[in-house]
JSON list of C-alpha atoms in Angstrom, two decimals:
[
{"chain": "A", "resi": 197, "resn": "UNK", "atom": "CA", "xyz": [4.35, 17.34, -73.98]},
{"chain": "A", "resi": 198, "resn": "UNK", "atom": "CA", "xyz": [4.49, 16.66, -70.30]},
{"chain": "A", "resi": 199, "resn": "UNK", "atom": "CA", "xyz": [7.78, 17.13, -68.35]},
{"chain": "A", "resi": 200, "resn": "UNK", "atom": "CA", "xyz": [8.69, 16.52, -64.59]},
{"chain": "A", "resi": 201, "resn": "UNK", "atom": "CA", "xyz": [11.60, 17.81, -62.62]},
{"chain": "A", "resi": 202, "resn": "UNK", "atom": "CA", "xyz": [13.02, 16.56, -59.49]},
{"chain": "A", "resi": 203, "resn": "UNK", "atom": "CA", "xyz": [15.67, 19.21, -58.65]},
{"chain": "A", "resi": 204, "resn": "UNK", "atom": "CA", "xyz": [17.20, 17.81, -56.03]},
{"chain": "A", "resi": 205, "resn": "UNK", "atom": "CA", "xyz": [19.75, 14.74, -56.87]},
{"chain": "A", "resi": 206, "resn": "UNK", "atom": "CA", "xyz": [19.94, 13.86, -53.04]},
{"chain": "A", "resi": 207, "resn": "UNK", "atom": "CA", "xyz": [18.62, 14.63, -49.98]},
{"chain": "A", "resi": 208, "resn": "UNK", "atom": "CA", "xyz": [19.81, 14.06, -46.68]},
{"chain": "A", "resi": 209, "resn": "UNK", "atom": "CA", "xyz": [18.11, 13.69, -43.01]},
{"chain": "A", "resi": 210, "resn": "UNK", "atom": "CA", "xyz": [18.37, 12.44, -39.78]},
{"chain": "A", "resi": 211, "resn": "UNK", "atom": "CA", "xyz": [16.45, 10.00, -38.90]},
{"chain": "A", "resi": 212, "resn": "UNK", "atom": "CA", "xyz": [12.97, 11.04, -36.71]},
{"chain": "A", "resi": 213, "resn": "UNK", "atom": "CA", "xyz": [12.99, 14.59, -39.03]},
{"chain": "A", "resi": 214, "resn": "UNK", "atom": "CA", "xyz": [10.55, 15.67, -41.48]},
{"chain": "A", "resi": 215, "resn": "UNK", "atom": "CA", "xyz": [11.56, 14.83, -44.96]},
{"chain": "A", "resi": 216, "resn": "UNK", "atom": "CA", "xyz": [10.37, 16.57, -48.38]},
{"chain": "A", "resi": 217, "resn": "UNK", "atom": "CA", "xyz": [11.23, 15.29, -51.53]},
{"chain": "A", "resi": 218, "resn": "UNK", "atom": "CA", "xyz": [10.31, 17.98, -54.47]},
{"chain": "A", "resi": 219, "resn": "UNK", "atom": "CA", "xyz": [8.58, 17.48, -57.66]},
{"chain": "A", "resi": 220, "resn": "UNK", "atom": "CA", "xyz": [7.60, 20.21, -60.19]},
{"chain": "A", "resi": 221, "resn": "UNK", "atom": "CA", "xyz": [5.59, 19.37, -63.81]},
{"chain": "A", "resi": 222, "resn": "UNK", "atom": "CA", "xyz": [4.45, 20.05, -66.79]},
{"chain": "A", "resi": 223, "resn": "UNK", "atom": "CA", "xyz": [1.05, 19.24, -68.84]},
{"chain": "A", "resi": 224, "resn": "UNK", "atom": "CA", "xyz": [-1.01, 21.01, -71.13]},
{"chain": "A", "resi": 225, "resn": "UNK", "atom": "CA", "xyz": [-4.13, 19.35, -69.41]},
{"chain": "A", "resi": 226, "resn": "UNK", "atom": "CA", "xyz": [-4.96, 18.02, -66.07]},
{"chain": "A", "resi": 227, "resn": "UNK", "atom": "CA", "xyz": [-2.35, 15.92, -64.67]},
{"chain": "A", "resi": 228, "resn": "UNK", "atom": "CA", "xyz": [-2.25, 13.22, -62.86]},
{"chain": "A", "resi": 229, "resn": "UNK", "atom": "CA", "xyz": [0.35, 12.43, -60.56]},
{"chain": "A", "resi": 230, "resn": "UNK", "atom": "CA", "xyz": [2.45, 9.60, -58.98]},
{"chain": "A", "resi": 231, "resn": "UNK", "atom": "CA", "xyz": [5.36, 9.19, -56.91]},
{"chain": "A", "resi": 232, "resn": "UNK", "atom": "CA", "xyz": [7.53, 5.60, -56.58]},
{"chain": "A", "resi": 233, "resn": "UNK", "atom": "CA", "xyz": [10.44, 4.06, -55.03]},
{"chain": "A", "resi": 234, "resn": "UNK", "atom": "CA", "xyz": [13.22, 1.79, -55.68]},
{"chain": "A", "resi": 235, "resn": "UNK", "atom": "CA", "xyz": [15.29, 0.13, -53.44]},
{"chain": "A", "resi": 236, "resn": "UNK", "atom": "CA", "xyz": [18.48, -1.27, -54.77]},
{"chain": "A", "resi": 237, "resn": "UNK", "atom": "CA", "xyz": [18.41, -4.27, -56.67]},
{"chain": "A", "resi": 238, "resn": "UNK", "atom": "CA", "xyz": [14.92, -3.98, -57.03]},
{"chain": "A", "resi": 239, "resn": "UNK", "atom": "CA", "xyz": [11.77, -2.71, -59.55]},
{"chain": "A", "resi": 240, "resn": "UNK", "atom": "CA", "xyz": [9.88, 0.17, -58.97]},
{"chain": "A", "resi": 241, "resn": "UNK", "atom": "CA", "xyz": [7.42, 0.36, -56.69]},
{"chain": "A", "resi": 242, "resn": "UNK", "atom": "CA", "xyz": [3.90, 2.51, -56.15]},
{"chain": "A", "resi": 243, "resn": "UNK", "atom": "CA", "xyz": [3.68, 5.08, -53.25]},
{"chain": "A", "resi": 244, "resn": "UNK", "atom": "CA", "xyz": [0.74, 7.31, -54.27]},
{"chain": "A", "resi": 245, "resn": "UNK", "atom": "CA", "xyz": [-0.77, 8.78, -56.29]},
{"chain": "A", "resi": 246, "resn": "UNK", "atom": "CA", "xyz": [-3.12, 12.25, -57.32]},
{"chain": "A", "resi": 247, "resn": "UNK", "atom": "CA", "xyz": [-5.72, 12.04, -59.55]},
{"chain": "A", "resi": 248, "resn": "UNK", "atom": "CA", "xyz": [-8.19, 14.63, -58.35]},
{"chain": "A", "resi": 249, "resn": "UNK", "atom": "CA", "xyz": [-9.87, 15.73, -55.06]},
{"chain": "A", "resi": 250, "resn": "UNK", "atom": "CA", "xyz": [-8.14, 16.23, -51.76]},
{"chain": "A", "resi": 251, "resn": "UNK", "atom": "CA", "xyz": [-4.51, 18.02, -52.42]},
{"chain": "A", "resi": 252, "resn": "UNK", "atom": "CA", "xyz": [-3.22, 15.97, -49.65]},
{"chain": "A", "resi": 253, "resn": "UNK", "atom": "CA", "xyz": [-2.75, 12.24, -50.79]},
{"chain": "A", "resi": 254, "resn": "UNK", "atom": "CA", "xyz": [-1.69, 9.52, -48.30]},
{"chain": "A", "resi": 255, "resn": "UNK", "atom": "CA", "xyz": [0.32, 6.61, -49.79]},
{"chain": "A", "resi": 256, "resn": "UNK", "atom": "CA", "xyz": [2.06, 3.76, -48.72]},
{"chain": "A", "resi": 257, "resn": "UNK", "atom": "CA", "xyz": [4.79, 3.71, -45.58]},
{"chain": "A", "resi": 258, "resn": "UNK", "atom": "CA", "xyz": [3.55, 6.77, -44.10]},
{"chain": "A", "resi": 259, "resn": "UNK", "atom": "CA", "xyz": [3.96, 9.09, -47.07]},
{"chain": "A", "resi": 260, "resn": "UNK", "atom": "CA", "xyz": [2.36, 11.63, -48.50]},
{"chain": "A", "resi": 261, "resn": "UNK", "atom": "CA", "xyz": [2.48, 14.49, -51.26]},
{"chain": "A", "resi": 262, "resn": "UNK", "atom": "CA", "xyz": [0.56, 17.49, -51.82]},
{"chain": "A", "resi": 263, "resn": "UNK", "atom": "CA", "xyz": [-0.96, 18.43, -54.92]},
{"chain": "A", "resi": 264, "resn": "UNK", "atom": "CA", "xyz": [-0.21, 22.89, -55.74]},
{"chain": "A", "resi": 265, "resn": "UNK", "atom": "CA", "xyz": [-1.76, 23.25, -58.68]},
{"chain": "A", "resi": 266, "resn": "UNK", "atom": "CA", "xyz": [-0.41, 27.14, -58.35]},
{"chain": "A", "resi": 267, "resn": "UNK", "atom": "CA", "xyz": [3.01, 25.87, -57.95]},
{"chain": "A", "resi": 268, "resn": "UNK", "atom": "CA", "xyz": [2.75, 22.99, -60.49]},
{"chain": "A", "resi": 269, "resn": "UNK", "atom": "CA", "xyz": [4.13, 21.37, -57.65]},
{"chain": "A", "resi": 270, "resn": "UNK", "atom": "CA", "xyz": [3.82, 17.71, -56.01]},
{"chain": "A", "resi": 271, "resn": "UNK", "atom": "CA", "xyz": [6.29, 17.16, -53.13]},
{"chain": "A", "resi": 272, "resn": "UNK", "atom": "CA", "xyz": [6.54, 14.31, -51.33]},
{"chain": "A", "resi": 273, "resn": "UNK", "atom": "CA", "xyz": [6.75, 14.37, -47.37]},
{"chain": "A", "resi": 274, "resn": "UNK", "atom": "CA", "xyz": [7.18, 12.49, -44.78]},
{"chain": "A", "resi": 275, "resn": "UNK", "atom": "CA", "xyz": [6.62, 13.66, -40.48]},
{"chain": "A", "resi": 276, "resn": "UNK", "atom": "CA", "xyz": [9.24, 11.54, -39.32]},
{"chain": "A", "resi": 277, "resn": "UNK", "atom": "CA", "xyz": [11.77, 9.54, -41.26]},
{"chain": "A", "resi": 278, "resn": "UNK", "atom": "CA", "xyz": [13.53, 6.02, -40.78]},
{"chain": "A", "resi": 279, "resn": "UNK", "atom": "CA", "xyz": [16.83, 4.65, -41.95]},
{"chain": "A", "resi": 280, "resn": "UNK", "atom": "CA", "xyz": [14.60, 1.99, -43.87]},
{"chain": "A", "resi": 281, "resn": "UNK", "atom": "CA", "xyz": [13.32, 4.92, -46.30]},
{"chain": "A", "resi": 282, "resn": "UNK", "atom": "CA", "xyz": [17.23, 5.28, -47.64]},
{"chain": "A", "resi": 283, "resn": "UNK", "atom": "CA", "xyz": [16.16, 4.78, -51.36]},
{"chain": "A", "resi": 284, "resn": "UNK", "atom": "CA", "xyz": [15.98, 6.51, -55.14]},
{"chain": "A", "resi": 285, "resn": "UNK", "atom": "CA", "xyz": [12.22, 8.28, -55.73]},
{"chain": "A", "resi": 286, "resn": "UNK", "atom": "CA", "xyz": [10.89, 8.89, -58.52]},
{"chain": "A", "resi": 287, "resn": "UNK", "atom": "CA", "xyz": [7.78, 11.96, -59.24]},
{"chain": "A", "resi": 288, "resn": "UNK", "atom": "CA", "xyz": [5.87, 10.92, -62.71]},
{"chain": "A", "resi": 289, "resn": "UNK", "atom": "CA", "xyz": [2.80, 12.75, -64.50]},
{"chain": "A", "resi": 290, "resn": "UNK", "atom": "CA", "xyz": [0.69, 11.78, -66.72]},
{"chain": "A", "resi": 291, "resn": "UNK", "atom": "CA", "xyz": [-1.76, 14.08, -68.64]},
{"chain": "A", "resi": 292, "resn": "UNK", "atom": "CA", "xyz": [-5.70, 12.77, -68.04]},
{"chain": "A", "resi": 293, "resn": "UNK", "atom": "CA", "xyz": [-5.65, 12.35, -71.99]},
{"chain": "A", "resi": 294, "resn": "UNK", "atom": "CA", "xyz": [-2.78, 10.70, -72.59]},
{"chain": "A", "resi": 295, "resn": "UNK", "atom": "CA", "xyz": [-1.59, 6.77, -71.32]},
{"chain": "A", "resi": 296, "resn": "UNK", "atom": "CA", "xyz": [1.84, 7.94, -71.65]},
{"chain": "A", "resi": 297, "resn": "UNK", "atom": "CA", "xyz": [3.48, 8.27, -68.07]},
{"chain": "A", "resi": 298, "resn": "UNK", "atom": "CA", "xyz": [6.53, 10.54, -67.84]},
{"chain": "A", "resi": 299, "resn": "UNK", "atom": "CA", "xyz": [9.39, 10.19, -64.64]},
{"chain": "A", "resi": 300, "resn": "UNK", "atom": "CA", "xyz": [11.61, 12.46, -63.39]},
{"chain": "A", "resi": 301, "resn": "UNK", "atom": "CA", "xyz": [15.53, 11.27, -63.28]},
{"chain": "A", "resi": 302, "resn": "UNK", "atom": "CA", "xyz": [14.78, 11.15, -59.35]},
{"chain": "A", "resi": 303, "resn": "UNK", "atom": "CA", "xyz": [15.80, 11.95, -56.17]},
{"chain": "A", "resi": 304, "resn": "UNK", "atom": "CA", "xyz": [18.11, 9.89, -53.82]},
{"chain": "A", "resi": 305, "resn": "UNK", "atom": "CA", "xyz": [17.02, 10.12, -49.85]},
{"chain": "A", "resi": 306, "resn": "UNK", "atom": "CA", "xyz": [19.17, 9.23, -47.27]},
{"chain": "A", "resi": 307, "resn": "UNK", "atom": "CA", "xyz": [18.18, 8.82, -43.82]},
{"chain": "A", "resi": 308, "resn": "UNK", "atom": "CA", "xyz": [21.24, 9.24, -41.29]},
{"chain": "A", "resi": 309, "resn": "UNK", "atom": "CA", "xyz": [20.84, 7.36, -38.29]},
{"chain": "B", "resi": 246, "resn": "UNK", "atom": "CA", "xyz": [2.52, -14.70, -62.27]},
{"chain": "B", "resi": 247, "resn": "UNK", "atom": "CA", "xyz": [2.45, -13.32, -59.07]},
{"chain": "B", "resi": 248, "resn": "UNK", "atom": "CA", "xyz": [4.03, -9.83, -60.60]},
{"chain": "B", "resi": 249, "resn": "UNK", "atom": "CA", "xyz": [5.68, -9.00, -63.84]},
{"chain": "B", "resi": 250, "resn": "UNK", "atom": "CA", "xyz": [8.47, -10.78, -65.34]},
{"chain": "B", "resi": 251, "resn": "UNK", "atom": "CA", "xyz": [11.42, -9.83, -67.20]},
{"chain": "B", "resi": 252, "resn": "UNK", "atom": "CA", "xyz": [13.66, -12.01, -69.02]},
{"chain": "B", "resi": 253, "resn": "UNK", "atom": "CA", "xyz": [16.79, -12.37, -68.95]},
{"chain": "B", "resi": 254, "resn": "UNK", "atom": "CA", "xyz": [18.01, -10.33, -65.94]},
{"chain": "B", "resi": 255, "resn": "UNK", "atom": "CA", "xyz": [21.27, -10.13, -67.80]},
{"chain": "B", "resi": 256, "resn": "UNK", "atom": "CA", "xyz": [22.24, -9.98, -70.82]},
{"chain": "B", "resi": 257, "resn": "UNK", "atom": "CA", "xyz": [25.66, -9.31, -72.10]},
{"chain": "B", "resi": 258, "resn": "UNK", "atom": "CA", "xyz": [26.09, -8.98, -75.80]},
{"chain": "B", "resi": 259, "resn": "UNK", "atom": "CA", "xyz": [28.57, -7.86, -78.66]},
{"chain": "B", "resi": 260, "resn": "UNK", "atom": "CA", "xyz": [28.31, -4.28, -80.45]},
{"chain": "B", "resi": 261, "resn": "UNK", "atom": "CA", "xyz": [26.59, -5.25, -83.86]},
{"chain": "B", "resi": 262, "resn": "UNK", "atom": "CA", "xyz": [24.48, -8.35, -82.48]},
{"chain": "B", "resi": 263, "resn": "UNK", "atom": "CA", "xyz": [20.67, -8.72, -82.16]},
{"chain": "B", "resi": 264, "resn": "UNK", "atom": "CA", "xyz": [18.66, -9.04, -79.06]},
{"chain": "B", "resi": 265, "resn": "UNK", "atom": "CA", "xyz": [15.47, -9.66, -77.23]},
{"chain": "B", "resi": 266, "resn": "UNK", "atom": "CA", "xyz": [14.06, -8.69, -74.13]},
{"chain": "B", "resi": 267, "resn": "UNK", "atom": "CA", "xyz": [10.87, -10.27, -73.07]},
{"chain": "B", "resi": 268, "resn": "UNK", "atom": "CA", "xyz": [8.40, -9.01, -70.41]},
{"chain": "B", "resi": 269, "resn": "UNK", "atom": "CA", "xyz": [5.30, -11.53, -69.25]},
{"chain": "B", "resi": 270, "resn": "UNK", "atom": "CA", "xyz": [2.79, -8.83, -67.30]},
{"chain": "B", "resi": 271, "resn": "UNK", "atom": "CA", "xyz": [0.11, -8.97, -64.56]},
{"chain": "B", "resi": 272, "resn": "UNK", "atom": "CA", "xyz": [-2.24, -11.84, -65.94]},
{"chain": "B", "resi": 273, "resn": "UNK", "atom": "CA", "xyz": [-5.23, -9.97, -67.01]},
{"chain": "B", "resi": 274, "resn": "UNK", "atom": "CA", "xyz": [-3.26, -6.54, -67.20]},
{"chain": "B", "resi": 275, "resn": "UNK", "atom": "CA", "xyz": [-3.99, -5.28, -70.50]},
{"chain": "B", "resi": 276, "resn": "UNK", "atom": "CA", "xyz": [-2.11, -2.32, -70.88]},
{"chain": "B", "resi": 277, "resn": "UNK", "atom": "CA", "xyz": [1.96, -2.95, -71.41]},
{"chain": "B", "resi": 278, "resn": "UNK", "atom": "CA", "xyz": [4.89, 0.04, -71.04]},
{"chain": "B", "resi": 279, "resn": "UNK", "atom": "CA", "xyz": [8.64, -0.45, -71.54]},
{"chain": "B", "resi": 280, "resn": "UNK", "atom": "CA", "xyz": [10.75, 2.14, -70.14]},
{"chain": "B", "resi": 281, "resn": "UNK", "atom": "CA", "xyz": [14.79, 2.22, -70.44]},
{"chain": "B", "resi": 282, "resn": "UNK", "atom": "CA", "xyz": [16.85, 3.63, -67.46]},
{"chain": "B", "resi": 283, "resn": "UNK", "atom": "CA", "xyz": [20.21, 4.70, -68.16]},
{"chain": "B", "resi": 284, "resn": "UNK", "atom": "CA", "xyz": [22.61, 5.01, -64.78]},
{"chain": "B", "resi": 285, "resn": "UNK", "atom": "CA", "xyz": [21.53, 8.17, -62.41]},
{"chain": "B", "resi": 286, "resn": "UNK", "atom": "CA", "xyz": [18.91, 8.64, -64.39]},
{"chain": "B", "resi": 287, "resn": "UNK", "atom": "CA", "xyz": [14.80, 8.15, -64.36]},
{"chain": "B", "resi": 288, "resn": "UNK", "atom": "CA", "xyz": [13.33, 5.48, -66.75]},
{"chain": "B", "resi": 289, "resn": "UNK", "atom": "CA", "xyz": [12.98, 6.78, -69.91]},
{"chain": "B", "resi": 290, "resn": "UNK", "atom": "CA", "xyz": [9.43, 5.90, -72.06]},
{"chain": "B", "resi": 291, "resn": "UNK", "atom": "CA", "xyz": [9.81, 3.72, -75.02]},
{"chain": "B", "resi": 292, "resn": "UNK", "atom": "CA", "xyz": [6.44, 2.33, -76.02]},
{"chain": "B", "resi": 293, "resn": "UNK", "atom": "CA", "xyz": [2.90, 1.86, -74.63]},
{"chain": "B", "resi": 294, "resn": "UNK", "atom": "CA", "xyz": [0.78, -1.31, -75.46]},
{"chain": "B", "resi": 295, "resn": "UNK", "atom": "CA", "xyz": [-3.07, -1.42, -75.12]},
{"chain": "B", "resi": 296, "resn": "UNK", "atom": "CA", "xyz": [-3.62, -5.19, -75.94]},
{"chain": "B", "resi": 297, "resn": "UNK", "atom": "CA", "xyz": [-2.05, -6.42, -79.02]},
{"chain": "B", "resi": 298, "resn": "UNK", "atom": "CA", "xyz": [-1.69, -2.47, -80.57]},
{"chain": "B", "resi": 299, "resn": "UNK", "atom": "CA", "xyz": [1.13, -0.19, -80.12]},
{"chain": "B", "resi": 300, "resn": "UNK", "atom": "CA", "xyz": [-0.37, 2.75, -78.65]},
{"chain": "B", "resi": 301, "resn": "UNK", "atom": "CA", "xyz": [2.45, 5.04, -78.15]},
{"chain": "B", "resi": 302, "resn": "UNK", "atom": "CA", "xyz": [5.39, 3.97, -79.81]},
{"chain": "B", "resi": 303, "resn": "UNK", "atom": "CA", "xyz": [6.94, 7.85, -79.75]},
{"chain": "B", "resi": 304, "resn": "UNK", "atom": "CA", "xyz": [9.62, 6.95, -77.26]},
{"chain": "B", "resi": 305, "resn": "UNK", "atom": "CA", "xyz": [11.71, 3.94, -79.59]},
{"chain": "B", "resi": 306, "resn": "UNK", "atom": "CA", "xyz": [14.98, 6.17, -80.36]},
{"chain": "B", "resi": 307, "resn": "UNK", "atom": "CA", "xyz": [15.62, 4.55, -83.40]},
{"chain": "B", "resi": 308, "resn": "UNK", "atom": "CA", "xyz": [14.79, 2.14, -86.20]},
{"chain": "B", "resi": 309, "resn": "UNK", "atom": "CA", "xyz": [16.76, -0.26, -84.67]},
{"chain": "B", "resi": 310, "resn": "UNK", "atom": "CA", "xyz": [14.15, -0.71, -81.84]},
{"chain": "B", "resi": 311, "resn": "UNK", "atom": "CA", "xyz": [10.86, -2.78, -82.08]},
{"chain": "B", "resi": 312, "resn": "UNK", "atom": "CA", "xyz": [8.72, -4.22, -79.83]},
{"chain": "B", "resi": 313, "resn": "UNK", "atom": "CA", "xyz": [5.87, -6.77, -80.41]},
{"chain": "B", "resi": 314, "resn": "UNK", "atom": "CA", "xyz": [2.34, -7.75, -78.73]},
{"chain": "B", "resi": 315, "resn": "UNK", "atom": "CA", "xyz": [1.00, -10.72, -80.37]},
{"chain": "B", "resi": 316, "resn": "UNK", "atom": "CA", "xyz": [-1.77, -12.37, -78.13]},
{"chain": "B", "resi": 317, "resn": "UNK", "atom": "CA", "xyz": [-2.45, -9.04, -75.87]},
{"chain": "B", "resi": 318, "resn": "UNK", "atom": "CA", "xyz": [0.10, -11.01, -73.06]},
{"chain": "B", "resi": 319, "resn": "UNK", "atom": "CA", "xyz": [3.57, -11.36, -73.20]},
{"chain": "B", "resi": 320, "resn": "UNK", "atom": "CA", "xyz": [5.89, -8.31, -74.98]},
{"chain": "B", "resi": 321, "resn": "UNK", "atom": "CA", "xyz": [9.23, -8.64, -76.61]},
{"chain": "B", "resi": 322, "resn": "UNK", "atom": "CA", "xyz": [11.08, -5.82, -77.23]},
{"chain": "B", "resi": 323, "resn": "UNK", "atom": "CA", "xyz": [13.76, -6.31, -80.07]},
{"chain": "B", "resi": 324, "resn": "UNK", "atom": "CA", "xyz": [16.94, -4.52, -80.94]},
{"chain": "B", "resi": 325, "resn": "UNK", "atom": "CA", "xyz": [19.16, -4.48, -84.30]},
{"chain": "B", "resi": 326, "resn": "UNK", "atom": "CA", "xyz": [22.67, -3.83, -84.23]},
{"chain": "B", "resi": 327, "resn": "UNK", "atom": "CA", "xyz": [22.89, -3.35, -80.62]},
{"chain": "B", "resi": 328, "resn": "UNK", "atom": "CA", "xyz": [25.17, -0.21, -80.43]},
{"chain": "B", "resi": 329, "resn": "UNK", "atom": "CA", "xyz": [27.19, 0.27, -76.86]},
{"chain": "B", "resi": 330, "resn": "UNK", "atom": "CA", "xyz": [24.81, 3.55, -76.24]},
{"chain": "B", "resi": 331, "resn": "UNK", "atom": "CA", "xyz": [22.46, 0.79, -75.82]},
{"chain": "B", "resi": 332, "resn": "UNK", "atom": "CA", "xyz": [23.59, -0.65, -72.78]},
{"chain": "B", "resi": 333, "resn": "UNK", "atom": "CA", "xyz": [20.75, 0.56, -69.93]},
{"chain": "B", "resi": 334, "resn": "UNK", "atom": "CA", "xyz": [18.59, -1.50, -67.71]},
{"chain": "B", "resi": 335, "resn": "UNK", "atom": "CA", "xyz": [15.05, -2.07, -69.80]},
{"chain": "B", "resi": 336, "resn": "UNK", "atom": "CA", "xyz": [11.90, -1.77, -67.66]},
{"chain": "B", "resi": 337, "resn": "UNK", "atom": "CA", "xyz": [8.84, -3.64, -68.83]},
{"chain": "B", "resi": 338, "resn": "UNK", "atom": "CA", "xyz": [5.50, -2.47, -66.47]},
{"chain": "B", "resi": 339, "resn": "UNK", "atom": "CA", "xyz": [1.92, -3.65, -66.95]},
{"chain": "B", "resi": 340, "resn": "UNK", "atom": "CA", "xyz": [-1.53, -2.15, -65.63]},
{"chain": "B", "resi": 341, "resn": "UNK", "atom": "CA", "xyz": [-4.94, -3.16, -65.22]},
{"chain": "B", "resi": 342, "resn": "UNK", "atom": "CA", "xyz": [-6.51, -1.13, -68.05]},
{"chain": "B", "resi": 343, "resn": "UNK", "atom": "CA", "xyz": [-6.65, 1.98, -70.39]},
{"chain": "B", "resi": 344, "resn": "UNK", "atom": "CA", "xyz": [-8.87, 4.16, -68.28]},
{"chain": "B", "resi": 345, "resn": "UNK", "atom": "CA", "xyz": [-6.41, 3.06, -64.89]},
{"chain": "B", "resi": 346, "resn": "UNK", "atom": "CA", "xyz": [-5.50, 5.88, -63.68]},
{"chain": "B", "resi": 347, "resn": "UNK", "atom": "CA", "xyz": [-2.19, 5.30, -63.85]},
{"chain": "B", "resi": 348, "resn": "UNK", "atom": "CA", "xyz": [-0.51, 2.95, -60.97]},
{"chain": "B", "resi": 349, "resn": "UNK", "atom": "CA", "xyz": [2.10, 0.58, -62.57]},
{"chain": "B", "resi": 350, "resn": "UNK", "atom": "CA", "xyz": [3.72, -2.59, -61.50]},
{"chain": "B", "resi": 351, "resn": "UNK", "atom": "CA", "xyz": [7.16, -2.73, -62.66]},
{"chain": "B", "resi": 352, "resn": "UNK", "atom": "CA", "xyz": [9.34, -6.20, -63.43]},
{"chain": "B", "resi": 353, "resn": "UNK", "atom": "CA", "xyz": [13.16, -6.19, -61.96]},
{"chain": "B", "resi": 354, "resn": "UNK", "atom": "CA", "xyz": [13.93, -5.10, -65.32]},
{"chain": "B", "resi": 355, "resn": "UNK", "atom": "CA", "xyz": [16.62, -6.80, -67.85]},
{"chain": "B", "resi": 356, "resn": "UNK", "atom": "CA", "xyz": [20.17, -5.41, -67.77]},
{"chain": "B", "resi": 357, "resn": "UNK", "atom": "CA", "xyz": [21.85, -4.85, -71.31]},
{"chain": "B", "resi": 358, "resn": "UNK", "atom": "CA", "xyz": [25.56, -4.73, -71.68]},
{"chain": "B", "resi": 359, "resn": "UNK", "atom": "CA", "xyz": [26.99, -4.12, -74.94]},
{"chain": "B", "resi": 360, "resn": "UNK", "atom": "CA", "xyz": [30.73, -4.29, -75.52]}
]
């Protein structure tokens, strides 16, 4: 069965720095990878995703994650963060034969002005 | 619909009671998740709809949870003797098809309170 892990409950930092938000999984097969957002009050929301190809996937609002299949790893990153990324985020796999689509209990960023 | 909706946003009920949650999708979306997500925590997978079949129903805790498909469209997931463990926000998502690979569009969700 597939599993993710987010092992960070928050993160914190300033606003302008890098940010990473990390992601480790599980699947028997090939995964295939997704991170989203939620702002409060409101539903989940896509940022990218990796299905296969380039490690490095570009997403929505500047993100980005890279795909270690060594490191059964998919962080999320950002070069320079803004106050308006302050949200929960969420790392999900899914195994290529399988339609179910696993989350991690997330991550909450907050961007310190 | 523009995106997917979930109805009601609230719902506040007594330990014991029946209720239902209903989730209208993506028009033409014809695969169907609901997720629960408890406070500090990531949703949780319940069921998986691929038109009017349950897919993956492995995620339903209990007997006391069912959830329904009838015309491939709108979902309704049901709950028996509503037990105050219940109380979570419900997630309903919907995407375009089986073979998607994987991108979800999630309603507001419908909070569940039982007392």
């Amino acid at each position: 069965a597939q599993s993710v892990a987010q092992p960070e409950d928050q993160v914190n930092v300033a606003e302008g720095n890098p940010l990473t938000v990390k992601c480790t999984y599980s699947v028997s097969g090939n995964p295939y990878l997704f991170w989203y957002v939620q702002y409060p009050n409101r539903g989940l929301q896509f940022l990218l995703k990796y299905i296969t190809g380039d490690n490095l996937v570009k997403g929505s609002y500047g993100f980005e994650a890279e795909f270690n299949k060594s490191q059964t790893s998919f962080h999320l990153k950002k070069p320079s963060a803004l106050v308006s990324d302050s949200a929960l985020y969420f790392c999900a796999v899914r195994d290529y034969r399988d339609d179910k689509i696993i989350f991690g209990k997330g991550t909450r960023l907050h961007i310190l002005p | 619909g523009a995106g997917v909706s979930q109805t009601p946003s609230n719902k506040v009920t007594e330990k014991g009671k029946y209720v239902e949650l209903r989730c209208d999708p993506i028009s033409g979306h014809t695969a169907l998740y609901w997720y629960r997500q408890s406070l500090g925590q990531g949703p949780e997978f319940l069921i998986y709809f691929q038109g009017t079949g349950a897919a993956d129903d492995s995620g339903l805790p209990n007997d006391r949870f069912f959830a329904v498909r009838p015309e491939g469209s709108v979902s309704t997931l049901k709950i028996q003797r509503t037990e105050r463990g219940d109380s979570a926000v419900y997630l309903c998502a919907s995407s375009l098809r089986r073979s998607n690979t994987g991108e979800l569009f999630f309603g507001e969700g419908s909070r569940l309170t039982v007392l």
